[in-house]
Coordinates of C-alpha atoms in Angstrom, one line a residue:
M1 CA 60.7 95.2 157.1
F2 CA 63.3 94.4 159.7
N3 CA 65.5 97.2 160.9
R4 CA 69.1 96.7 161.9
R5 CA 68.4 96.3 165.6
Q6 CA 65.9 93.5 164.9
I7 CA 68.3 91.7 162.5
I8 CA 71.3 92.0 164.8
S9 CA 69.2 90.9 167.8
G10 CA 67.9 87.9 166.0
L11 CA 71.3 86.8 164.8
A12 CA 73.1 87.4 168.2
G13 CA 72.5 83.9 169.3
A14 CA 73.4 82.2 166.0
A15 CA 102.2 91.6 158.0
A16 CA 102.3 95.0 156.8
L17 CA 105.3 96.9 155.5
S18 CA 106.5 99.1 158.5
S19 CA 106.9 102.3 156.4
L20 CA 103.4 102.1 155.2
L21 CA 101.7 100.6 158.2
I22 CA 100.4 103.7 160.0
G23 CA 99.5 101.5 163.0
N24 CA 97.0 101.3 165.7
V25 CA 97.0 104.5 167.7
G26 CA 94.9 103.0 170.5
S27 CA 95.5 99.7 172.4
M28 CA 95.2 96.5 170.5
G29 CA 93.1 94.7 173.0
A30 CA 95.6 92.7 175.0
A31 CA 93.2 90.0 176.0
H32 CA 92.7 89.0 172.4
A33 CA 95.8 90.2 170.6
Q34 CA 97.4 86.8 170.2
D35 CA 94.2 84.8 169.6
A36 CA 93.1 83.6 166.3
P37 CA 89.5 84.6 165.4
K38 CA 86.9 81.9 165.8
M39 CA 85.0 80.5 162.9
G40 CA 81.4 81.8 162.6
G41 CA 79.3 84.7 163.9
V42 CA 78.1 87.9 162.3
L43 CA 80.1 91.0 161.7
N44 CA 78.3 94.3 161.7
I45 CA 80.0 97.3 160.1
G46 CA 78.7 100.9 160.4
L47 CA 79.4 102.8 157.1
H48 CA 79.5 106.5 156.8
V49 CA 78.2 107.0 153.3
P50 CA 75.6 105.3 151.1
L51 CA 76.3 103.4 147.9
S52 CA 75.7 105.1 144.6
T53 CA 76.0 101.8 142.7
L54 CA 76.9 98.2 143.2
D55 CA 79.1 98.3 140.1
W56 CA 82.7 98.6 141.3
Q57 CA 84.0 98.6 137.8
S58 CA 82.3 101.8 136.9
T59 CA 83.1 104.1 139.8
V60 CA 85.8 105.6 142.1
S61 CA 83.1 106.4 144.7
H62 CA 83.2 105.1 148.2
P63 CA 82.2 102.9 149.9
L64 CA 82.4 100.4 147.0
P65 CA 85.9 99.2 147.9
H66 CA 84.8 98.6 151.5
V67 CA 81.6 96.6 150.6
M68 CA 82.6 94.8 147.4
G69 CA 86.2 94.0 148.5
P70 CA 85.1 90.7 150.1
V71 CA 82.9 89.9 147.0
F72 CA 85.1 90.5 144.0
E73 CA 88.7 89.8 143.1
G74 CA 90.9 90.9 140.2
L75 CA 94.0 89.5 138.5
F76 CA 96.0 91.6 141.0
G77 CA 95.3 93.7 144.1
F78 CA 97.1 95.9 146.6
G79 CA 99.6 94.2 148.8
A80 CA 100.4 95.5 152.3
D81 CA 103.2 97.7 150.7
F82 CA 100.6 99.1 148.2
N83 CA 102.4 97.5 145.4
A84 CA 100.5 95.1 143.1
A85 CA 100.2 91.5 144.4
P86 CA 98.6 88.5 142.6
E87 CA 95.0 87.5 143.3
L88 CA 93.4 85.5 140.5
A89 CA 96.6 85.5 138.4
S90 CA 99.2 82.8 139.2
S91 CA 101.8 84.7 137.1
A92 CA 102.2 87.7 134.9
E93 CA 105.0 88.1 132.4
A94 CA 105.8 90.9 129.9
T95 CA 107.8 90.7 126.7
P96 CA 111.1 92.7 126.8
D97 CA 109.5 95.5 124.8
G98 CA 106.5 95.7 127.1
M99 CA 104.1 95.3 124.2
K100 CA 102.6 92.0 125.4
W101 CA 101.6 90.8 128.8
T102 CA 100.7 87.2 129.5
F103 CA 98.7 86.2 132.5
K104 CA 98.4 82.6 133.8
L105 CA 95.2 82.1 135.8
R106 CA 94.7 80.1 138.9
E107 CA 92.9 76.9 138.1
G108 CA 89.7 75.7 139.7
V109 CA 88.5 79.2 141.0
L110 CA 84.7 79.3 141.4
F111 CA 82.3 82.1 140.9
H112 CA 79.5 82.5 143.4
N113 CA 77.1 81.0 140.9
G114 CA 79.1 77.7 140.9
D115 CA 80.8 78.2 137.5
T116 CA 84.5 77.8 137.1
M117 CA 86.4 81.0 136.1
D118 CA 88.3 80.8 132.9
S119 CA 90.0 83.2 130.4
G120 CA 86.8 84.0 128.7
D121 CA 85.5 85.6 131.9
V122 CA 88.6 87.5 132.4
K123 CA 88.7 88.8 128.8
A124 CA 85.1 90.0 129.0
S125 CA 85.6 91.6 132.4
L126 CA 88.7 93.5 131.3
E127 CA 87.0 94.7 128.2
R128 CA 84.0 95.9 130.2
W129 CA 86.3 97.7 132.7
R130 CA 88.2 99.4 130.0
A131 CA 84.9 100.7 128.6
V132 CA 83.1 101.8 131.8
G133 CA 85.8 102.3 134.4
P134 CA 87.3 105.7 135.1
K135 CA 90.7 104.1 135.4
G136 CA 90.0 102.0 132.3
Q137 CA 91.3 105.0 130.3
G138 CA 94.7 103.9 131.4
L139 CA 94.4 101.1 128.9
S140 CA 94.3 103.5 125.9
S141 CA 97.3 101.7 124.3
L142 CA 95.6 98.3 124.6
T143 CA 94.9 96.8 121.1
S144 CA 93.4 93.5 122.1
V145 CA 92.8 90.9 124.8
E146 CA 93.2 87.3 123.8
A147 CA 92.2 84.1 125.5
P148 CA 94.4 81.4 123.8
D149 CA 93.4 78.7 126.3
A150 CA 91.2 78.4 129.3
N151 CA 93.9 79.5 131.7
T152 CA 95.8 82.1 129.8
V153 CA 95.0 85.8 129.0
V154 CA 97.2 87.9 126.8
M155 CA 97.0 91.7 126.6
N156 CA 98.5 93.4 123.5
F157 CA 99.6 97.0 123.4
N158 CA 100.7 99.4 120.7
A159 CA 103.1 101.2 123.2
P160 CA 105.3 99.8 125.9
M161 CA 103.4 99.0 129.1
G162 CA 105.4 98.6 132.3
R163 CA 104.6 97.0 135.6
F164 CA 102.3 99.8 136.3
L165 CA 99.7 97.8 134.4
L166 CA 99.4 95.5 137.5
L167 CA 98.7 98.4 139.8
L168 CA 96.3 100.0 137.3
I169 CA 94.1 96.9 137.2
G170 CA 94.5 96.2 140.9
S171 CA 93.9 99.6 142.4
D172 CA 90.9 99.3 144.8
E173 CA 89.7 102.8 143.9
N174 CA 88.3 101.4 140.7
K175 CA 89.3 97.8 140.4
A176 CA 89.2 95.7 137.3
V177 CA 87.3 93.0 139.1
I178 CA 86.4 89.7 137.4
M179 CA 82.9 88.5 136.9
P180 CA 81.2 85.8 134.7
K181 CA 81.4 86.5 131.0
E182 CA 77.7 86.6 130.5
I183 CA 77.3 89.3 133.2
A184 CA 80.1 91.4 131.8
E185 CA 78.7 91.3 128.3
A186 CA 75.1 91.9 129.4
S187 CA 76.0 94.8 131.7
T188 CA 76.7 97.4 129.1
T189 CA 75.5 100.5 131.1
P190 CA 77.9 101.9 133.6
G191 CA 76.6 101.6 137.1
Q192 CA 74.2 98.8 136.3
L193 CA 75.2 95.1 136.8
T194 CA 72.6 92.4 135.8
E195 CA 73.9 90.4 138.8
V196 CA 76.6 90.8 141.5
V197 CA 78.7 87.7 141.2
G198 CA 82.4 87.5 142.0
T199 CA 85.0 85.0 143.2
G200 CA 85.7 86.4 146.7
P201 CA 85.3 84.7 150.1
Y202 CA 81.9 86.3 150.5
K203 CA 78.9 86.5 148.2
F204 CA 76.4 89.2 147.8
V205 CA 73.0 88.5 149.2
E206 CA 71.0 91.7 149.2
Y207 CA 71.1 95.5 149.2
N208 CA 68.3 97.3 151.0
E209 CA 68.9 100.7 149.6
D210 CA 70.3 103.3 152.0
Q211 CA 69.9 100.7 154.8
Y212 CA 72.3 97.8 154.5
V213 CA 74.2 95.4 152.3
K214 CA 74.3 91.8 153.4
L215 CA 77.1 89.4 152.4
E216 CA 77.3 85.7 153.2
K217 CA 80.3 83.4 153.5
F218 CA 81.0 81.5 150.2
D219 CA 81.6 78.0 151.3
D220 CA 83.2 76.9 148.0
Y221 CA 85.7 79.8 148.0
V222 CA 89.0 78.8 146.5
A223 CA 91.8 80.5 148.4
R224 CA 95.4 81.1 147.4
D225 CA 98.0 79.1 149.3
D226 CA 100.5 81.9 149.9
A227 CA 100.7 84.2 152.9
P228 CA 97.9 86.7 153.6
N229 CA 98.9 90.1 152.1
Y230 CA 96.3 92.8 152.7
Q231 CA 94.0 92.6 149.7
A232 CA 95.9 89.7 148.1
G233 CA 97.4 86.5 149.3
K234 CA 95.5 83.8 151.2
K235 CA 92.1 85.0 152.4
V236 CA 90.2 83.3 155.2
A237 CA 86.5 83.9 155.7
N238 CA 86.0 83.7 159.5
V239 CA 82.5 85.0 160.0
D240 CA 79.3 83.6 158.4
E241 CA 77.7 86.9 157.5
M242 CA 78.6 90.5 157.2
Y243 CA 76.2 93.4 157.4
F244 CA 77.3 96.9 156.2
W245 CA 74.9 99.3 157.8
I246 CA 74.6 102.7 156.2
V247 CA 74.6 105.2 159.0
T248 CA 75.6 108.7 157.9
E249 CA 75.5 110.3 161.3
A250 CA 78.8 109.8 163.1
T251 CA 77.3 110.1 166.5
T252 CA 74.9 107.2 165.7
R253 CA 77.8 105.1 164.4
I254 CA 79.8 105.7 167.5
A255 CA 76.9 105.0 169.9
G256 CA 76.3 101.8 168.0
L257 CA 79.9 100.8 168.4
E258 CA 80.0 101.5 172.1
S259 CA 76.7 99.6 172.7
G260 CA 77.9 96.6 170.7
E261 CA 75.4 97.1 167.9
F262 CA 78.3 97.6 165.5
D263 CA 81.6 95.7 165.5
I264 CA 83.5 98.1 163.3
I265 CA 82.8 101.7 162.2
T266 CA 84.4 103.8 159.5
D267 CA 85.1 107.6 159.2
V268 CA 85.2 108.3 162.9
P269 CA 85.8 112.0 163.7
D270 CA 89.2 112.5 165.2
T271 CA 87.6 114.5 168.0
E272 CA 86.6 111.1 169.4
F273 CA 90.0 109.6 169.4
Q274 CA 91.1 110.3 173.0
R275 CA 87.8 109.2 174.4
L276 CA 87.6 106.0 172.4
D277 CA 91.2 105.2 173.0
A278 CA 90.5 105.2 176.7
S279 CA 87.5 102.9 176.4
P280 CA 88.0 99.3 177.8
D281 CA 85.8 98.0 175.0
V282 CA 87.0 99.8 171.9
D283 CA 90.2 100.0 169.8
A284 CA 90.8 103.3 168.0
I285 CA 92.9 102.8 164.9
K286 CA 94.7 105.4 162.8
N287 CA 94.5 104.5 159.2
G288 CA 96.8 105.5 156.3
P289 CA 98.5 106.2 154.0
G290 CA 97.7 109.9 154.2
V291 CA 94.6 111.0 152.3
L292 CA 95.3 114.0 150.1
M293 CA 92.6 116.7 150.2
Y294 CA 92.6 118.5 146.9
M295 CA 90.7 121.1 144.9
M296 CA 89.4 120.2 141.5
F297 CA 88.2 122.6 138.8
N298 CA 85.9 123.0 135.8
H299 CA 88.8 123.4 133.3
K300 CA 86.5 123.9 130.2
K301 CA 84.0 126.6 131.1
G302 CA 83.4 129.4 133.6
P303 CA 85.8 131.4 135.7
T304 CA 88.0 128.5 136.7
S305 CA 88.8 127.7 133.1
N306 CA 91.0 130.8 133.4
K307 CA 94.4 129.7 134.6
L308 CA 95.0 133.0 136.3
I309 CA 92.0 132.5 138.5
R310 CA 93.4 129.0 139.4
K311 CA 96.9 130.5 140.1
A312 CA 95.3 133.1 142.4
L313 CA 93.7 130.3 144.4
Q314 CA 97.0 128.3 144.3
S315 CA 98.8 131.3 145.8
I316 CA 96.3 132.2 148.5
I317 CA 95.6 128.7 149.8
D318 CA 97.5 127.8 152.9
P319 CA 97.4 124.0 153.6
I320 CA 98.8 124.4 157.1
E321 CA 95.9 126.5 158.1
I322 CA 93.5 124.1 156.4
A323 CA 95.0 121.1 158.2
S324 CA 94.7 122.9 161.6
I325 CA 91.0 123.3 161.0
A326 CA 90.2 120.1 159.1
V327 CA 91.0 117.9 162.1
A328 CA 90.8 118.4 165.9
D329 CA 93.7 116.2 166.7
Q330 CA 96.8 117.4 164.8
A331 CA 98.2 113.8 164.8
F332 CA 95.6 113.2 162.1
A333 CA 96.8 115.9 159.7
A334 CA 100.0 116.8 157.7
A335 CA 100.9 119.7 155.4
N336 CA 103.0 118.2 152.7
T337 CA 103.5 119.8 149.3
S338 CA 103.5 116.6 147.3
I339 CA 100.6 115.1 145.3
Y340 CA 102.0 111.7 146.4
A341 CA 101.3 110.4 150.0
P342 CA 104.0 111.1 152.6
E343 CA 104.5 107.4 152.9
S344 CA 105.0 107.0 149.1
A345 CA 108.4 106.5 147.6
Y346 CA 107.3 109.1 145.0
N347 CA 106.8 111.9 147.5
T348 CA 108.6 115.0 146.3
D349 CA 108.9 118.8 146.5
S350 CA 109.2 119.2 142.8
G351 CA 107.4 122.4 141.6
S352 CA 107.0 123.8 145.1
D353 CA 109.2 126.7 144.1
L354 CA 106.5 127.9 141.7
F355 CA 104.3 129.5 144.4
T356 CA 104.2 130.4 148.0
P357 CA 101.2 129.2 150.0
G358 CA 99.3 132.1 151.6
D359 CA 100.8 134.7 149.3
I360 CA 98.0 137.3 149.3
E361 CA 99.8 139.8 147.1
A362 CA 100.6 137.3 144.4
A363 CA 96.9 136.2 144.5
K364 CA 95.7 139.8 144.0
K365 CA 98.1 140.2 141.1
Y366 CA 96.7 137.2 139.3
L367 CA 93.1 138.3 139.9
E368 CA 93.9 141.7 138.5
E369 CA 95.5 140.1 135.4
A370 CA 92.4 137.9 135.0
G371 CA 90.1 140.9 135.1
Y372 CA 88.3 139.5 138.0
A373 CA 85.5 141.8 139.1
G374 CA 84.2 140.1 142.3
E375 CA 81.8 137.7 140.8
P376 CA 81.1 134.7 143.1
I377 CA 82.7 131.4 142.4
S378 CA 81.0 128.3 143.8
I379 CA 82.6 125.5 145.7
Q380 CA 80.3 122.5 146.0
V381 CA 80.3 120.1 149.0
I382 CA 78.5 117.0 150.0
S383 CA 75.9 117.8 152.7
G384 CA 76.8 116.2 156.0
N385 CA 80.4 115.6 155.0
G386 CA 82.0 117.4 157.9
L387 CA 85.5 117.4 156.4
Q388 CA 84.4 118.9 153.1
E389 CA 82.3 121.5 154.9
N390 CA 85.1 122.5 157.3
V391 CA 87.6 122.8 154.5
A392 CA 85.3 124.9 152.4
V393 CA 84.7 127.3 155.3
V394 CA 88.5 127.9 155.5
L395 CA 88.8 128.2 151.8
V396 CA 86.2 130.9 151.7
E397 CA 88.0 132.9 154.4
Q398 CA 91.4 132.5 152.7
A399 CA 90.1 133.6 149.3
A400 CA 88.4 136.6 150.8
R401 CA 91.8 137.9 151.9
A402 CA 92.7 138.5 148.3
G403 CA 89.2 139.8 147.3
L404 CA 88.1 136.5 145.7
V405 CA 84.5 135.6 146.5
L406 CA 83.9 131.9 147.1
E407 CA 80.4 130.6 147.9
I408 CA 79.6 127.2 149.4
A409 CA 76.9 125.2 147.7
S410 CA 75.8 122.0 149.6
Y411 CA 74.2 119.0 147.9
D412 CA 73.2 115.4 148.6
L413 CA 75.7 112.9 147.2
N414 CA 73.8 112.1 144.0
T415 CA 73.3 115.7 143.2
W416 CA 76.9 116.6 144.0
V417 CA 78.1 113.8 141.6
A418 CA 75.8 115.0 138.9
R419 CA 76.7 118.7 139.3
R420 CA 80.4 118.1 139.2
R421 CA 80.0 116.6 135.7
D422 CA 77.9 119.6 134.5
P423 CA 79.9 122.3 132.8
D424 CA 77.2 124.9 133.5
A425 CA 77.0 124.0 137.2
L426 CA 80.6 123.2 138.3
N427 CA 83.2 125.7 139.3
I428 CA 85.1 124.0 142.1
Y429 CA 84.8 120.9 144.2
T430 CA 87.1 119.2 146.7
S431 CA 87.9 115.5 146.9
G432 CA 90.3 113.2 148.6
G433 CA 92.3 110.0 148.0
Y434 CA 95.6 108.3 148.7
W435 CA 98.0 108.4 145.8
V436 CA 101.0 106.1 146.1
D437 CA 102.0 106.0 142.4
P438 CA 102.0 108.8 139.9
S439 CA 100.2 106.9 137.2
L440 CA 97.2 106.5 139.4
W441 CA 96.4 110.2 138.7
H442 CA 95.8 109.5 135.1
A443 CA 92.2 108.4 135.7
E444 CA 91.3 111.9 137.0
F445 CA 93.5 113.9 134.5
N446 CA 92.9 112.4 131.1
G447 CA 90.3 114.8 130.0
T448 CA 87.3 112.6 130.8
F449 CA 86.9 113.0 134.6
P450 CA 84.5 113.8 136.1
S451 CA 83.2 114.4 132.5
P452 CA 84.8 115.4 129.2
E453 CA 83.0 118.8 129.5
V454 CA 85.0 119.8 132.6
G455 CA 88.0 117.6 132.9
F456 CA 91.7 118.5 132.6
I457 CA 94.1 117.3 129.9
S458 CA 97.3 118.6 128.4
D459 CA 99.8 117.3 125.8
E460 CA 102.6 117.7 128.4
T461 CA 100.9 115.6 131.1
E462 CA 99.8 113.0 128.5
T463 CA 103.4 112.6 127.4
I464 CA 104.5 112.1 131.0
F465 CA 101.7 109.6 131.7
A466 CA 102.8 107.6 128.6
G467 CA 106.3 107.6 129.8
L468 CA 105.2 106.4 133.2
A469 CA 103.1 103.6 131.7
G470 CA 106.1 102.2 129.8
A471 CA 108.9 102.7 132.3
T472 CA 110.0 99.7 134.2
E473 CA 112.8 101.1 136.4
F474 CA 112.0 103.0 139.6
D475 CA 114.5 105.8 139.0
E476 CA 113.0 106.5 135.6
R477 CA 109.5 106.5 137.0
K478 CA 110.6 108.7 140.0
K479 CA 111.9 111.4 137.6
L480 CA 108.7 111.3 135.6
G481 CA 106.7 111.5 138.8
D482 CA 108.6 114.6 139.7
D483 CA 107.9 116.0 136.2
L484 CA 104.2 115.3 136.5
Q485 CA 103.9 117.1 139.9
R486 CA 105.7 120.1 138.5
S487 CA 103.4 120.2 135.4
F488 CA 100.3 119.9 137.6
F489 CA 101.6 122.9 139.6
E490 CA 102.5 124.9 136.6
Q491 CA 99.1 124.4 135.0
V492 CA 97.2 124.3 138.3
A493 CA 95.5 121.1 137.3
M494 CA 94.5 120.8 141.0
I495 CA 95.6 122.2 144.3
N496 CA 97.0 120.3 147.3
L497 CA 95.0 121.2 150.4
G498 CA 96.9 119.0 152.8
Y499 CA 96.7 115.5 154.2
T500 CA 94.5 113.8 156.7
Y501 CA 94.6 110.4 158.3
R502 CA 91.5 108.4 158.9
L503 CA 90.2 107.0 162.2
V504 CA 88.4 103.7 162.3
A505 CA 87.3 101.9 165.4
K506 CA 86.4 98.3 166.4
R507 CA 85.2 96.4 169.4
K508 CA 88.0 94.7 171.3
N509 CA 86.5 91.3 170.6
V510 CA 87.0 91.9 166.8
L511 CA 90.4 90.4 165.9
D512 CA 92.5 91.8 163.0
P513 CA 95.5 89.5 163.0
Y514 CA 97.1 91.0 159.9
G515 CA 96.6 94.7 160.8
N516 CA 94.5 95.3 157.7
L517 CA 92.2 97.9 159.5
A518 CA 95.2 100.3 159.7
L519 CA 95.7 100.2 155.9
G520 CA 93.8 102.0 153.2
N521 CA 90.2 101.3 152.4
L522 CA 88.4 99.0 154.8
T523 CA 89.7 95.5 154.1
L524 CA 88.3 92.6 156.2
N525 CA 90.5 89.7 155.0
G526 CA 91.2 87.6 158.1
V527 CA 89.1 89.8 160.4
G528 CA 86.8 87.8 162.8
L529 CA 85.5 87.6 166.3
A530 CA 87.1 86.3 169.5
E531 CA 86.0 83.1 171.1

C-alpha cells in the first residue's frame, strides 16, 4: 500500500461579489497573481476531517462539498454572490402561480461513464434526493417530476414555489446532484451509492478509507460557455489529478503545506495566520461568509425538551465571550445576533429584544421555574475538533454561573453523528454553517433532523417556511425571514453562539484566478499550478 509521500513523490515528475468576497487576508503571491494556471500536474489537498460517506445527496456532513464538488453537478449551484446560478440547466421558468417549474437541460452533457445525460437521469436523481436528502424535505409540496422529452424536466407543486427552489436544489451543503438514472434508482439506501458517477470536470477514481480520495480529469467534460461563476458558469480542469488527503491533525497539515507536500489545506487554526501570512511560500486566505456557531437540542426527550431549560441557556450564553475564546485572532470572529450571516441581505436583529445575553438572573429564574435540581446536562463534541471543544469549555463555565451543570462528552465523528440522532443519548450538540437565505434552515428544523425523535418543528415556523417557499419578491421574503428568526428565538429552537471565519492556505505556486478559495466550501474550479 502506497502512502501519500510515496504517491506524491512518484507523481512529482509527471469574479466575486465584493460584499460577499471576504478576500485574501495574506498576500496573493505577486509573482503569479496575473498568470494563468498551466495545464497539467497534480493538486494535493490536505483535508481536516474524514468522509462519512461518498453519497453527497444523503448528507450535510463535510467534507463532501469539498471532495465531490469537482465530480458532481446539479441543475443549479451557488454563484459567487451565493444566489442560484445555472449548471446543468440552460433555463428555468415558473408559471405565474409558482405551481409548475420547467427546466431546459443543456444538450450533449456526458456522464463519466460515457452516457449522455437526459431528463430521465435528472428525474430519477431529483426523486432520490427528495427521498434521502436532509434538504429534500424542502420539496414537501412537490407532487410529480415529469420528463416530457429528453431535454425537459417539469416539477409540479401543490403550493406556490418561488425562486428559492433553485437555491434549495443547488445548495452545496446537501446538493441535488445529478447521476445516471440506473445508479439513482439502484441506490435506495441513504449513504450508499452503487457507483460514484457525475458530470463534473473530474471523475472519481478511488477512496482509500481515512487516507485519501483520488480524482482524475475527465477529458470529455462538457463545459458551459458563460463566464466562470464560483460553483457555476464555465469550469476549466487545469490539473490532471487531485488527491484529497485526510489529515486530521492541523500541525501535520500545516507542516505538509510548508514542505510542499500539500498544495492547499483546509481548516487552518487562526493562531497560524500571522506566521503563514509572513511566509514567502504560502498564501493565508480568510474564507467567508461568516460561519454561524449554534447550539442544537433534543426537543423531544430529556431536560432540553423543556423550553424553560432552553431559555435559561439562551439567557446565560454570551456570544461575545465565546467569540473571544473560539479564535485567537479576533479578525476571525464576530458576535452578531442574527441567524443569517453578516454578509447576507437577510441579516437582522429581529427578536433580539426577547433576551439579554449573559443575563445570569434571568437564567436562574427560568431554571427555578423549570424545577431544575442540578442534574447534569451533556453537550457532545467531536473529539479533536478544536473549535467545538473550546466552545464547549466556555459554555460549561457560563452555565455554571447560573447553577446549570453542563458536562462535555467527546466522541469520534461516527459516534457523534449516531448519538445526536438518539433521543436517549442526546441533550445538546453544537454545529456550524453559513446561512445566507432563511429557507435553508428548513432542512434542520422540519422535525426530521437530525432524527424525528429529537428534531424541532412547530406550526408557526412551518407556516413561515411555506410562505418563504412561495414568495418571489425580496421584501416579502425579508419580512418572513425576520419572522422566522423571532420565532426561533421565542421557541429557542437553537441558540446563536457567534460567528467565525475560516482560514485556508495554499502554496504561492497555486493559482486561483477567480478567488474561489476565499468563498464558502472549498471550490477548486479554475484552480491550477503556475508554470
